[in-house]
C-alpha positions as protocol buffer text, in pm:
chain_id: "A"
residue {
  index: 1
  type: UNK
  ca { x: -5468 y: 2444 z: -2887 }
}
residue {
  index: 2
  type: UNK
  ca { x: -5147 y: 2565 z: -3053 }
}
residue {
  index: 3
  type: UNK
  ca { x: -4936 y: 2394 z: -2784 }
}
residue {
  index: 4
  type: UNK
  ca { x: -5117 y: 2065 z: -2841 }
}
residue {
  index: 5
  type: UNK
  ca { x: -5060 y: 2090 z: -3217 }
}
residue {
  index: 6
  type: UNK
  ca { x: -4689 y: 2159 z: -3166 }
}
residue {
  index: 7
  type: UNK
  ca { x: -4662 y: 1857 z: -2935 }
}
residue {
  index: 8
  type: UNK
  ca { x: -4844 y: 1634 z: -3184 }
}
residue {
  index: 9
  type: UNK
  ca { x: -4610 y: 1751 z: -3463 }
}
residue {
  index: 10
  type: UNK
  ca { x: -4304 y: 1675 z: -3248 }
}
residue {
  index: 11
  type: UNK
  ca { x: -4432 y: 1325 z: -3175 }
}
residue {
  index: 12
  type: UNK
  ca { x: -4497 y: 1261 z: -3545 }
}
residue {
  index: 13
  type: UNK
  ca { x: -4142 y: 1371 z: -3626 }
}
residue {
  index: 14
  type: UNK
  ca { x: -4001 y: 1131 z: -3368 }
}
residue {
  index: 15
  type: UNK
  ca { x: -4207 y: 842 z: -3499 }
}
residue {
  index: 16
  type: UNK
  ca { x: -4114 y: 922 z: -3858 }
}
residue {
  index: 17
  type: UNK
  ca { x: -3742 y: 933 z: -3776 }
}
residue {
  index: 18
  type: UNK
  ca { x: -3714 y: 632 z: -3550 }
}
residue {
  index: 19
  type: UNK
  ca { x: -3976 y: 376 z: -3649 }
}
residue {
  index: 20
  type: UNK
  ca { x: -3846 y: 106 z: -3883 }
}
residue {
  index: 21
  type: UNK
  ca { x: -3687 y: 321 z: -4157 }
}
residue {
  index: 22
  type: UNK
  ca { x: -3648 y: 150 z: -4493 }
}
residue {
  index: 23
  type: UNK
  ca { x: -3336 y: 141 z: -4709 }
}
residue {
  index: 24
  type: UNK
  ca { x: -3097 y: 89 z: -4416 }
}
residue {
  index: 25
  type: UNK
  ca { x: -2977 y: -222 z: -4235 }
}
residue {
  index: 26
  type: UNK
  ca { x: -2942 y: -110 z: -3872 }
}
residue {
  index: 27
  type: UNK
  ca { x: -3151 y: 159 z: -3702 }
}
residue {
  index: 28
  type: UNK
  ca { x: -3252 y: 257 z: -3351 }
}
residue {
  index: 29
  type: UNK
  ca { x: -3604 y: 289 z: -3221 }
}
residue {
  index: 30
  type: UNK
  ca { x: -3763 y: 428 z: -2904 }
}
residue {
  index: 31
  type: UNK
  ca { x: -4036 y: 278 z: -2690 }
}
residue {
  index: 32
  type: UNK
  ca { x: -4120 y: 363 z: -2331 }
}
residue {
  index: 33
  type: UNK
  ca { x: -4317 y: 49 z: -2250 }
}
residue {
  index: 34
  type: UNK
  ca { x: -4083 y: -230 z: -2361 }
}
residue {
  index: 35
  type: UNK
  ca { x: -3727 y: -345 z: -2300 }
}
residue {
  index: 36
  type: UNK
  ca { x: -3452 y: -80 z: -2277 }
}
residue {
  index: 37
  type: UNK
  ca { x: -3625 y: 232 z: -2406 }
}
residue {
  index: 38
  type: UNK
  ca { x: -3394 y: 317 z: -2696 }
}
residue {
  index: 39
  type: UNK
  ca { x: -3263 y: 11 z: -2877 }
}
residue {
  index: 40
  type: UNK
  ca { x: -3083 y: -113 z: -3184 }
}
residue {
  index: 41
  type: UNK
  ca { x: -3271 y: -308 z: -3450 }
}
residue {
  index: 42
  type: UNK
  ca { x: -3178 y: -466 z: -3781 }
}
residue {
  index: 43
  type: UNK
  ca { x: -3406 y: -483 z: -4084 }
}
residue {
  index: 44
  type: UNK
  ca { x: -3481 y: -820 z: -4235 }
}
residue {
  index: 45
  type: UNK
  ca { x: -3397 y: -868 z: -4603 }
}
residue {
  index: 46
  type: UNK
  ca { x: -3502 y: -1158 z: -4825 }
}
residue {
  index: 47
  type: UNK
  ca { x: -3166 y: -1130 z: -5002 }
}
residue {
  index: 48
  type: UNK
  ca { x: -2979 y: -1249 z: -4692 }
}
residue {
  index: 49
  type: UNK
  ca { x: -3239 y: -1480 z: -4539 }
}
residue {
  index: 50
  type: UNK
  ca { x: -3112 y: -1826 z: -4454 }
}
residue {
  index: 51
  type: UNK
  ca { x: -3259 y: -2076 z: -4698 }
}
residue {
  index: 52
  type: UNK
  ca { x: -3068 y: -2382 z: -4578 }
}
residue {
  index: 53
  type: UNK
  ca { x: -3027 y: -2533 z: -4232 }
}
residue {
  index: 54
  type: UNK
  ca { x: -2745 y: -2395 z: -4016 }
}
residue {
  index: 55
  type: UNK
  ca { x: -2489 y: -2625 z: -3856 }
}
residue {
  index: 56
  type: UNK
  ca { x: -2619 y: -2692 z: -3500 }
}
residue {
  index: 57
  type: UNK
  ca { x: -2268 y: -2619 z: -3369 }
}
residue {
  index: 58
  type: UNK
  ca { x: -2296 y: -2260 z: -3503 }
}
residue {
  index: 59
  type: UNK
  ca { x: -2650 y: -2164 z: -3406 }
}
residue {
  index: 60
  type: UNK
  ca { x: -2569 y: -1853 z: -3203 }
}
residue {
  index: 61
  type: UNK
  ca { x: -2864 y: -1626 z: -3131 }
}
residue {
  index: 62
  type: UNK
  ca { x: -2810 y: -1249 z: -3124 }
}
residue {
  index: 63
  type: UNK
  ca { x: -2844 y: -1219 z: -2745 }
}
residue {
  index: 64
  type: UNK
  ca { x: -2671 y: -977 z: -2510 }
}
residue {
  index: 65
  type: UNK
  ca { x: -2457 y: -1262 z: -2375 }
}
residue {
  index: 66
  type: UNK
  ca { x: -2333 y: -1360 z: -2721 }
}
residue {
  index: 67
  type: UNK
  ca { x: -2280 y: -1000 z: -2834 }
}
residue {
  index: 68
  type: UNK
  ca { x: -2056 y: -927 z: -2535 }
}
residue {
  index: 69
  type: UNK
  ca { x: -1888 y: -1270 z: -2509 }
}
residue {
  index: 70
  type: UNK
  ca { x: -1509 y: -1242 z: -2528 }
}
residue {
  index: 71
  type: UNK
  ca { x: -1445 y: -1608 z: -2605 }
}
residue {
  index: 72
  type: UNK
  ca { x: -1630 y: -1802 z: -2872 }
}
residue {
  index: 73
  type: UNK
  ca { x: -1624 y: -2118 z: -2659 }
}
residue {
  index: 74
  type: UNK
  ca { x: -1830 y: -1934 z: -2396 }
}
residue {
  index: 75
  type: UNK
  ca { x: -2103 y: -1832 z: -2638 }
}
residue {
  index: 76
  type: UNK
  ca { x: -2445 y: -1996 z: -2595 }
}
residue {
  index: 77
  type: UNK
  ca { x: -2599 y: -2203 z: -2875 }
}
residue {
  index: 78
  type: UNK
  ca { x: -2971 y: -2189 z: -2949 }
}
residue {
  index: 79
  type: UNK
  ca { x: -3123 y: -2528 z: -2866 }
}
residue {
  index: 80
  type: UNK
  ca { x: -3245 y: -2747 z: -3150 }
}
residue {
  index: 81
  type: UNK
  ca { x: -3609 y: -2719 z: -3040 }
}
residue {
  index: 82
  type: UNK
  ca { x: -3591 y: -2338 z: -3001 }
}
residue {
  index: 83
  type: UNK
  ca { x: -3416 y: -2303 z: -3338 }
}
residue {
  index: 84
  type: UNK
  ca { x: -3674 y: -2520 z: -3518 }
}
residue {
  index: 85
  type: UNK
  ca { x: -3963 y: -2331 z: -3359 }
}
residue {
  index: 86
  type: UNK
  ca { x: -3814 y: -1989 z: -3446 }
}
residue {
  index: 87
  type: UNK
  ca { x: -3727 y: -2074 z: -3806 }
}
residue {
  index: 88
  type: UNK
  ca { x: -4074 y: -2219 z: -3854 }
}
residue {
  index: 89
  type: UNK
  ca { x: -4233 y: -1889 z: -3753 }
}
residue {
  index: 90
  type: UNK
  ca { x: -3998 y: -1622 z: -3891 }
}
residue {
  index: 91
  type: UNK
  ca { x: -3731 y: -1557 z: -4154 }
}
residue {
  index: 92
  type: UNK
  ca { x: -3377 y: -1612 z: -4025 }
}
residue {
  index: 93
  type: UNK
  ca { x: -3090 y: -1383 z: -4124 }
}
residue {
  index: 94
  type: UNK
  ca { x: -2727 y: -1341 z: -4010 }
}
residue {
  index: 95
  type: UNK
  ca { x: -2536 y: -1050 z: -3858 }
}
residue {
  index: 96
  type: UNK
  ca { x: -2154 y: -1052 z: -3871 }
}
residue {
  index: 97
  type: UNK
  ca { x: -2015 y: -921 z: -3541 }
}
residue {
  index: 98
  type: UNK
  ca { x: -1658 y: -796 z: -3577 }
}
residue {
  index: 99
  type: UNK
  ca { x: -1462 y: -813 z: -3251 }
}
residue {
  index: 100
  type: UNK
  ca { x: -1176 y: -582 z: -3165 }
}
residue {
  index: 101
  type: UNK
  ca { x: -955 y: -894 z: -3150 }
}
residue {
  index: 102
  type: UNK
  ca { x: -1019 y: -957 z: -3521 }
}
residue {
  index: 103
  type: UNK
  ca { x: -1257 y: -1247 z: -3460 }
}
residue {
  index: 104
  type: UNK
  ca { x: -1584 y: -1238 z: -3654 }
}
residue {
  index: 105
  type: UNK
  ca { x: -1890 y: -1417 z: -3516 }
}
residue {
  index: 106
  type: UNK
  ca { x: -2206 y: -1485 z: -3712 }
}
residue {
  index: 107
  type: UNK
  ca { x: -2512 y: -1439 z: -3494 }
}
residue {
  index: 108
  type: UNK
  ca { x: -2863 y: -1515 z: -3615 }
}
residue {
  index: 109
  type: UNK
  ca { x: -3178 y: -1301 z: -3600 }
}
residue {
  index: 110
  type: UNK
  ca { x: -3542 y: -1395 z: -3645 }
}
residue {
  index: 111
  type: UNK
  ca { x: -3814 y: -1155 z: -3755 }
}
residue {
  index: 112
  type: UNK
  ca { x: -4065 y: -1091 z: -4031 }
}
residue {
  index: 113
  type: UNK
  ca { x: -3968 y: -722 z: -4063 }
}
residue {
  index: 114
  type: UNK
  ca { x: -3684 y: -650 z: -3822 }
}
residue {
  index: 115
  type: UNK
  ca { x: -3510 y: -798 z: -3518 }
}
residue {
  index: 116
  type: UNK
  ca { x: -3384 y: -668 z: -3184 }
}
residue {
  index: 117
  type: UNK
  ca { x: -3005 y: -643 z: -3138 }
}
residue {
  index: 118
  type: UNK
  ca { x: -2943 y: -645 z: -2763 }
}
residue {
  index: 119
  type: UNK
  ca { x: -2659 y: -397 z: -2709 }
}
residue {
  index: 120
  type: UNK
  ca { x: -2855 y: -231 z: -2425 }
}
residue {
  index: 121
  type: UNK
  ca { x: -2977 y: 125 z: -2384 }
}
residue {
  index: 122
  type: UNK
  ca { x: -2851 y: 359 z: -2659 }
}
residue {
  index: 123
  type: UNK
  ca { x: -2728 y: 678 z: -2491 }
}
residue {
  index: 124
  type: UNK
  ca { x: -2563 y: 855 z: -2788 }
}
residue {
  index: 125
  type: UNK
  ca { x: -2573 y: 827 z: -3165 }
}
residue {
  index: 126
  type: UNK
  ca { x: -2406 y: 965 z: -3475 }
}
residue {
  index: 127
  type: UNK
  ca { x: -2397 y: 894 z: -3847 }
}
residue {
  index: 128
  type: UNK
  ca { x: -2132 y: 938 z: -4112 }
}
residue {
  index: 129
  type: UNK
  ca { x: -2208 y: 816 z: -4464 }
}
residue {
  index: 130
  type: UNK
  ca { x: -2312 y: 452 z: -4445 }
}
residue {
  index: 131
  type: UNK
  ca { x: -2207 y: 408 z: -4082 }
}
residue {
  index: 132
  type: UNK
  ca { x: -2380 y: 455 z: -3747 }
}
residue {
  index: 133
  type: UNK
  ca { x: -2170 y: 506 z: -3435 }
}
residue {
  index: 134
  type: UNK
  ca { x: -2344 y: 423 z: -3109 }
}
residue {
  index: 135
  type: UNK
  ca { x: -2277 y: 452 z: -2738 }
}
residue {
  index: 136
  type: UNK
  ca { x: -2470 y: 201 z: -2528 }
}
residue {
  index: 137
  type: UNK
  ca { x: -2515 y: 93 z: -2168 }
}
residue {
  index: 138
  type: UNK
  ca { x: -2612 y: -244 z: -2020 }
}
residue {
  index: 139
  type: UNK
  ca { x: -2840 y: -172 z: -1721 }
}
residue {
  index: 140
  type: UNK
  ca { x: -2745 y: -492 z: -1539 }
}
residue {
  index: 141
  type: UNK
  ca { x: -2372 y: -420 z: -1561 }
}
residue {
  index: 142
  type: UNK
  ca { x: -2431 y: -82 z: -1398 }
}
residue {
  index: 143
  type: UNK
  ca { x: -2694 y: -175 z: -1137 }
}
residue {
  index: 144
  type: UNK
  ca { x: -2645 y: -546 z: -1079 }
}
residue {
  index: 145
  type: UNK
  ca { x: -2928 y: -666 z: -855 }
}
residue {
  index: 146
  type: UNK
  ca { x: -2988 y: -327 z: -692 }
}
residue {
  index: 147
  type: UNK
  ca { x: -3299 y: -115 z: -761 }
}
residue {
  index: 148
  type: UNK
  ca { x: -3495 y: -409 z: -900 }
}
residue {
  index: 149
  type: UNK
  ca { x: -3873 y: -372 z: -912 }
}
residue {
  index: 150
  type: UNK
  ca { x: -3929 y: -741 z: -834 }
}
residue {
  index: 151
  type: UNK
  ca { x: -3720 y: -935 z: -582 }
}
residue {
  index: 152
  type: UNK
  ca { x: -3761 y: -1256 z: -782 }
}
residue {
  index: 153
  type: UNK
  ca { x: -3527 y: -1111 z: -1045 }
}
residue {
  index: 154
  type: UNK
  ca { x: -3232 y: -1120 z: -801 }
}
residue {
  index: 155
  type: UNK
  ca { x: -3157 y: -1476 z: -912 }
}
residue {
  index: 156
  type: UNK
  ca { x: -3124 y: -1383 z: -1279 }
}
residue {
  index: 157
  type: UNK
  ca { x: -2810 y: -1316 z: -1482 }
}
residue {
  index: 158
  type: UNK
  ca { x: -2760 y: -939 z: -1475 }
}
residue {
  index: 159
  type: UNK
  ca { x: -2695 y: -933 z: -1852 }
}
residue {
  index: 160
  type: UNK
  ca { x: -3053 y: -1045 z: -1908 }
}
residue {
  index: 161
  type: UNK
  ca { x: -3208 y: -766 z: -1701 }
}
residue {
  index: 162
  type: UNK
  ca { x: -3378 y: -489 z: -1897 }
}
residue {
  index: 163
  type: UNK
  ca { x: -3423 y: -123 z: -1808 }
}
residue {
  index: 164
  type: UNK
  ca { x: -3791 y: -172 z: -1723 }
}
residue {
  index: 165
  type: UNK
  ca { x: -3702 y: -427 z: -1456 }
}
residue {
  index: 166
  type: UNK
  ca { x: -3542 y: -149 z: -1252 }
}
residue {
  index: 167
  type: UNK
  ca { x: -3705 y: 135 z: -1058 }
}
residue {
  index: 168
  type: UNK
  ca { x: -3701 y: 488 z: -1196 }
}
residue {
  index: 169
  type: UNK
  ca { x: -3427 y: 571 z: -944 }
}
residue {
  index: 170
  type: UNK
  ca { x: -3224 y: 284 z: -1089 }
}
residue {
  index: 171
  type: UNK
  ca { x: -3288 y: 401 z: -1444 }
}
residue {
  index: 172
  type: UNK
  ca { x: -3161 y: 744 z: -1343 }
}
residue {
  index: 173
  type: UNK
  ca { x: -2833 y: 582 z: -1233 }
}
residue {
  index: 174
  type: UNK
  ca { x: -2801 y: 423 z: -1577 }
}
residue {
  index: 175
  type: UNK
  ca { x: -2845 y: 763 z: -1743 }
}
residue {
  index: 176
  type: UNK
  ca { x: -2569 y: 921 z: -1532 }
}
residue {
  index: 177
  type: UNK
  ca { x: -2325 y: 628 z: -1555 }
}
residue {
  index: 178
  type: UNK
  ca { x: -2022 y: 644 z: -1783 }
}
residue {
  index: 179
  type: UNK
  ca { x: -1988 y: 266 z: -1794 }
}
residue {
  index: 180
  type: UNK
  ca { x: -2040 y: 251 z: -2169 }
}
residue {
  index: 181
  type: UNK
  ca { x: -1960 y: 49 z: -2480 }
}
residue {
  index: 182
  type: UNK
  ca { x: -1924 y: 168 z: -2838 }
}
residue {
  index: 183
  type: UNK
  ca { x: -2046 y: 8 z: -3158 }
}
residue {
  index: 184
  type: UNK
  ca { x: -2028 y: 77 z: -3530 }
}
residue {
  index: 185
  type: UNK
  ca { x: -2316 y: -49 z: -3743 }
}
residue {
  index: 186
  type: UNK
  ca { x: -2330 y: -51 z: -4121 }
}
residue {
  index: 187
  type: UNK
  ca { x: -2644 y: 88 z: -4281 }
}
residue {
  index: 188
  type: UNK
  ca { x: -2580 y: -99 z: -4606 }
}
residue {
  index: 189
  type: UNK
  ca { x: -2462 y: -444 z: -4488 }
}
residue {
  index: 190
  type: UNK
  ca { x: -2510 y: -681 z: -4196 }
}
residue {
  index: 191
  type: UNK
  ca { x: -2180 y: -587 z: -4029 }
}
residue {
  index: 192
  type: UNK
  ca { x: -2163 y: -476 z: -3666 }
}
residue {
  index: 193
  type: UNK
  ca { x: -1837 y: -380 z: -3493 }
}
residue {
  index: 194
  type: UNK
  ca { x: -1799 y: -397 z: -3115 }
}
residue {
  index: 195
  type: UNK
  ca { x: -1817 y: -381 z: -2825 }
}
residue {
  index: 196
  type: UNK
  ca { x: -1535 y: -126 z: -2797 }
}
residue {
  index: 197
  type: UNK
  ca { x: -1378 y: 124 z: -2562 }
}
residue {
  index: 198
  type: UNK
  ca { x: -1348 y: 481 z: -2689 }
}
residue {
  index: 199
  type: UNK
  ca { x: -984 y: 431 z: -2793 }
}
residue {
  index: 200
  type: UNK
  ca { x: -1074 y: 108 z: -2972 }
}
residue {
  index: 201
  type: UNK
  ca { x: -1362 y: 290 z: -3139 }
}
residue {
  index: 202
  type: UNK
  ca { x: -1130 y: 559 z: -3277 }
}
residue {
  index: 203
  type: UNK
  ca { x: -893 y: 299 z: -3421 }
}
residue {
  index: 204
  type: UNK
  ca { x: -1182 y: 109 z: -3581 }
}
residue {
  index: 205
  type: UNK
  ca { x: -1320 y: 433 z: -3727 }
}
residue {
  index: 206
  type: UNK
  ca { x: -982 y: 501 z: -3887 }
}
residue {
  index: 207
  type: UNK
  ca { x: -975 y: 152 z: -4038 }
}
residue {
  index: 208
  type: UNK
  ca { x: -1324 y: 205 z: -4183 }
}
residue {
  index: 209
  type: UNK
  ca { x: -1236 y: 557 z: -4304 }
}
residue {
  index: 210
  type: UNK
  ca { x: -1501 y: 718 z: -4085 }
}
residue {
  index: 211
  type: UNK
  ca { x: -1396 y: 1084 z: -4035 }
}
residue {
  index: 212
  type: UNK
  ca { x: -1271 y: 1192 z: -3693 }
}
residue {
  index: 213
  type: UNK
  ca { x: -1358 y: 1406 z: -3499 }
}
residue {
  index: 214
  type: UNK
  ca { x: -1721 y: 1304 z: -3484 }
}
residue {
  index: 215
  type: UNK
  ca { x: -1999 y: 1432 z: -3261 }
}
residue {
  index: 216
  type: UNK
  ca { x: -2247 y: 1182 z: -3118 }
}
residue {
  index: 217
  type: UNK
  ca { x: -2584 y: 1328 z: -3028 }
}
residue {
  index: 218
  type: UNK
  ca { x: -2626 y: 1291 z: -2650 }
}
residue {
  index: 219
  type: UNK
  ca { x: -3001 y: 1242 z: -2699 }
}
residue {
  index: 220
  type: UNK
  ca { x: -3232 y: 1257 z: -2397 }
}
residue {
  index: 221
  type: UNK
  ca { x: -3305 y: 1023 z: -2106 }
}
residue {
  index: 222
  type: UNK
  ca { x: -3559 y: 769 z: -2232 }
}
residue {
  index: 223
  type: UNK
  ca { x: -3725 y: 624 z: -1922 }
}
residue {
  index: 224
  type: UNK
  ca { x: -3916 y: 297 z: -1953 }
}
residue {
  index: 225
  type: UNK
  ca { x: -4235 y: 187 z: -1776 }
}
residue {
  index: 226
  type: UNK
  ca { x: -4133 y: -40 z: -1490 }
}
residue {
  index: 227
  type: UNK
  ca { x: -4239 y: -404 z: -1498 }
}
residue {
  index: 228
  type: UNK
  ca { x: -4419 y: -372 z: -1166 }
}
residue {
  index: 229
  type: UNK
  ca { x: -4521 y: -125 z: -894 }
}
residue {
  index: 230
  type: UNK
  ca { x: -4298 y: 178 z: -842 }
}
residue {
  index: 231
  type: UNK
  ca { x: -4310 y: 516 z: -669 }
}
residue {
  index: 232
  type: UNK
  ca { x: -4441 y: 721 z: -964 }
}
residue {
  index: 233
  type: UNK
  ca { x: -4290 y: 844 z: -1285 }
}
residue {
  index: 234
  type: UNK
  ca { x: -4030 y: 1122 z: -1263 }
}
residue {
  index: 235
  type: UNK
  ca { x: -4106 y: 1456 z: -1425 }
}
residue {
  index: 236
  type: UNK
  ca { x: -3838 y: 1392 z: -1688 }
}
residue {
  index: 237
  type: UNK
  ca { x: -4026 y: 1082 z: -1807 }
}
residue {
  index: 238
  type: UNK
  ca { x: -4246 y: 1282 z: -2045 }
}
residue {
  index: 239
  type: UNK
  ca { x: -4203 y: 1550 z: -2312 }
}
residue {
  index: 240
  type: UNK
  ca { x: -4151 y: 1846 z: -2280 }
}
residue {
  index: 241
  type: UNK
  ca { x: -3960 y: 1770 z: -1959 }
}
residue {
  index: 242
  type: UNK
  ca { x: -3713 y: 1525 z: -2113 }
}
residue {
  index: 243
  type: UNK
  ca { x: -3362 y: 1570 z: -1976 }
}
residue {
  index: 244
  type: UNK
  ca { x: -3108 y: 1603 z: -2255 }
}
residue {
  index: 245
  type: UNK
  ca { x: -2750 y: 1477 z: -2218 }
}
residue {
  index: 246
  type: UNK
  ca { x: -2436 y: 1645 z: -2350 }
}
residue {
  index: 247
  type: UNK
  ca { x: -2308 y: 1543 z: -2691 }
}
residue {
  index: 248
  type: UNK
  ca { x: -2012 y: 1302 z: -2703 }
}
residue {
  index: 249
  type: UNK
  ca { x: -1711 y: 1414 z: -2908 }
}
residue {
  index: 250
  type: UNK
  ca { x: -1496 y: 1137 z: -3054 }
}
residue {
  index: 251
  type: UNK
  ca { x: -1158 y: 1297 z: -3129 }
}
C-alpha cells in the first residue's frame, strides 16, 4: 500500500512539473504513447496571435524540416488550403528561430492552448533565469530506415519519422547516440535559438548572458509505445526501472 502511494505521488509530481505550465513560453512535456516521448511545446498567447493574413510567400510551418533547414530557399511553405484550414480551426502565433548564421526565420504554430515544436526527442534539459537550454535528438537522423516497425515507412523522409515508428531496440540506439543538437528557448518571449553544436551553444549562451558552466539534467530514457507490433516493452520502459542518463556539463 505504501509503495503504491509513493508511486502515485511520484506520478503526480511529474504531471505537475511537465504538463502545460502557465506563465512561460516554451516548456517540455512527456508522453509515452505519442510522437517522440519527451518534446518541446510552446504556449499560445492571445497577445501574439496573428490577427491579419500572412504573406503566402512566408507561411512557414514549425516542422522539423523547417527548424533544421540551413537555407531559407529550401524551407517548405504551408499550402494555401492547409493554411486556411488551420487558421480557421486554431489561433495562429509566430516563433522567431535564431540561426547560428545570424538569420532569423519566423515559423508559425497553430493551437488553442499550445503547439508542438518538432526538435525531436529531448535528452537533457537545464534552466537559467528566463532561458531553457535543451539537448535533442532526431530519431530519423540516427536510425535512418533501420529498426522501423512498419516496412511501409521506408519510403518516408527520415526527418518525419517519430520515435514511436521505431522498435524498442531502435529507441535504445537513440538513447545511447551522441548525435545531438542544442537549443536555447526563452521562457518569456517567442524566441528559439538553434540548432547548434556544443561550441556554438556556448558562444550563444555568452551572447545571451547565460552563466557558464551549466549542468543539463540527463533525465531518463523515455520510451514510446511503438506504432505497430513489436517484441515487448523493455524493463526500463516503466517506473521504477527507468534508466537515467548522466548529466551534461556545458563548460
